[in-house]
Amino acid sequence: MMSRSLAVIMAIGVSASLAGAQYRVVPGRVNSDGFPTTPASVCLSDTGTAHCYTPPEYDKNSPFGLDPKAETIGHLDGKNLTLFTARFSAANGNDATSYALLMERDGEFVNLLPKMQLTNQSDFQIWNLLEFSDMPMLLTADFIWDPYGSHAEGDTRFGNHQYTIHVLIFDHTTGRYVERIQYVTEKYYRGLDALDSIRIIDPEKKKILLRLRKGPSH
């Protein structure tokens, strides 16, 4: 698994080099309570709003404006693959992170991922396994919340939950990442009522590898 500490950039209004181009990571505006009112962005320019990538809203009037980060996790056609994340937070406890995997094409950022927005009760990892792909693989796990479900410990937001596992692998035919594996965990994992952080992918690793070796499944 590739370390997520690789080439982390947390620039605020500061230019940096990306495959020979200049870019900026810009946080969104926040209100007096510290909640975002506009989205963060990453731009292929020193000033202005042209040639920028901005994540779609989490929900109506819920922009991803906090803690923007850009991290180089690989290369494609001689250009950086840059993982861009930004966070949304609200007073009701909603907290989510938007993920985009960007590369520069014809002077613009292109997102190679499908829409990926994970709550604060999620897990995310990057794997490098040549057995399955010559590109970084992205894995996510996000909780399934059923407040009216029959499981006694699964009906509160931060209680015990099952998780949906997604594995995304780069498709050289389409030039984008596609979902290779999706399944729901058999086990109910503890949530933020009991833990400071969520770790789902590591205990599911054997099952994930087994499913990858069997081929695509949903």
mmCIF file of N, CA and C in Angstrom, residues 123 125 127 141 163 165 183 185 187-190 195 198-209:
data_model
loop_
_atom_site.group_PDB
_atom_site.id
_atom_site.type_symbol
_atom_site.label_atom_id
_atom_site.label_comp_id
_atom_site.label_asym_id
_atom_site.label_seq_id
_atom_site.Cartn_x
_atom_site.Cartn_y
_atom_site.Cartn_z
ATOM 1 N N ASP A 123 -13.607 4.922 5.534
ATOM 2 C CA ASP A 123 -12.194 4.558 5.444
ATOM 3 C C ASP A 123 -11.783 4.672 3.988
ATOM 4 N N GLN A 125 -8.215 4.066 1.352
ATOM 5 C CA GLN A 125 -6.823 3.655 1.199
ATOM 6 C C GLN A 125 -6.437 3.636 -0.269
ATOM 7 N N TRP A 127 -3.862 1.426 -2.721
ATOM 8 C CA TRP A 127 -3.022 0.235 -2.807
ATOM 9 C C TRP A 127 -2.247 0.262 -4.118
ATOM 10 N N ALA A 141 -14.597 2.604 2.080
ATOM 11 C CA ALA A 141 -15.607 1.922 2.888
ATOM 12 C C ALA A 141 -16.422 2.994 3.587
ATOM 13 N N TYR A 163 -20.673 -1.878 6.335
ATOM 14 C CA TYR A 163 -20.016 -0.933 5.431
ATOM 15 C C TYR A 163 -20.062 -1.450 3.994
ATOM 16 N N ILE A 165 -17.978 -1.702 0.688
ATOM 17 C CA ILE A 165 -16.603 -1.639 0.196
ATOM 18 C C ILE A 165 -16.631 -1.397 -1.310
ATOM 19 N N TYR A 183 -19.092 -4.615 -2.398
ATOM 20 C CA TYR A 183 -19.833 -5.559 -1.558
ATOM 21 C C TYR A 183 -20.091 -4.936 -0.192
ATOM 22 N N THR A 185 -20.110 -5.499 3.893
ATOM 23 C CA THR A 185 -19.455 -6.344 4.891
ATOM 24 C C THR A 185 -20.484 -7.177 5.647
ATOM 25 N N LYS A 187 -19.811 -8.233 8.666
ATOM 26 C CA LYS A 187 -19.625 -7.792 10.040
ATOM 27 C C LYS A 187 -20.144 -6.382 10.258
ATOM 28 N N TYR A 188 -20.668 -6.133 11.455
ATOM 29 C CA TYR A 188 -20.982 -4.780 11.907
ATOM 30 C C TYR A 188 -19.749 -4.239 12.635
ATOM 31 N N TYR A 189 -19.236 -3.088 12.154
ATOM 32 C CA TYR A 189 -18.056 -2.487 12.763
ATOM 33 C C TYR A 189 -18.468 -1.319 13.665
ATOM 34 N N ARG A 190 -17.678 -1.112 14.711
ATOM 35 C CA ARG A 190 -17.957 -0.027 15.643
ATOM 36 C C ARG A 190 -17.771 1.331 14.971
ATOM 37 N N LEU A 195 -15.008 4.777 18.777
ATOM 38 C CA LEU A 195 -13.665 4.913 18.235
ATOM 39 C C LEU A 195 -13.377 6.356 17.837
ATOM 40 N N ILE A 198 -12.060 5.472 11.986
ATOM 41 C CA ILE A 198 -12.654 4.273 11.405
ATOM 42 C C ILE A 198 -11.597 3.493 10.630
ATOM 43 N N ARG A 199 -11.497 2.190 10.899
ATOM 44 C CA ARG A 199 -10.584 1.306 10.180
ATOM 45 C C ARG A 199 -11.363 0.076 9.737
ATOM 46 N N ILE A 200 -11.733 0.034 8.475
ATOM 47 C CA ILE A 200 -12.546 -1.053 7.942
ATOM 48 C C ILE A 200 -11.784 -1.864 6.896
ATOM 49 N N ILE A 201 -11.013 -1.187 6.071
ATOM 50 C CA ILE A 201 -10.383 -1.850 4.917
ATOM 51 C C ILE A 201 -9.358 -2.878 5.355
ATOM 52 N N ASP A 202 -8.548 -2.572 6.366
ATOM 53 C CA ASP A 202 -7.526 -3.535 6.798
ATOM 54 C C ASP A 202 -8.128 -4.858 7.262
ATOM 55 N N PRO A 203 -9.139 -4.875 8.136
ATOM 56 C CA PRO A 203 -9.707 -6.167 8.536
ATOM 57 C C PRO A 203 -10.456 -6.869 7.410
ATOM 58 N N GLU A 204 -10.816 -6.143 6.342
ATOM 59 C CA GLU A 204 -11.492 -6.748 5.194
ATOM 60 C C GLU A 204 -10.520 -7.116 4.070
ATOM 61 N N LYS A 205 -9.217 -6.927 4.297
ATOM 62 C CA LYS A 205 -8.252 -7.056 3.209
ATOM 63 C C LYS A 205 -8.251 -8.444 2.576
ATOM 64 N N LYS A 206 -8.300 -9.492 3.371
ATOM 65 C CA LYS A 206 -8.288 -10.846 2.813
ATOM 66 C C LYS A 206 -9.484 -11.073 1.909
ATOM 67 N N LYS A 207 -10.653 -10.606 2.326
ATOM 68 C CA LYS A 207 -11.856 -10.771 1.505
ATOM 69 C C LYS A 207 -11.753 -9.949 0.221
ATOM 70 N N ILE A 208 -11.187 -8.757 0.323
ATOM 71 C CA ILE A 208 -11.026 -7.917 -0.865
ATOM 72 C C ILE A 208 -10.102 -8.584 -1.878
ATOM 73 N N LEU A 209 -8.981 -9.092 -1.413
ATOM 74 C CA LEU A 209 -8.031 -9.751 -2.313
ATOM 75 C C LEU A 209 -8.650 -10.989 -2.959
#
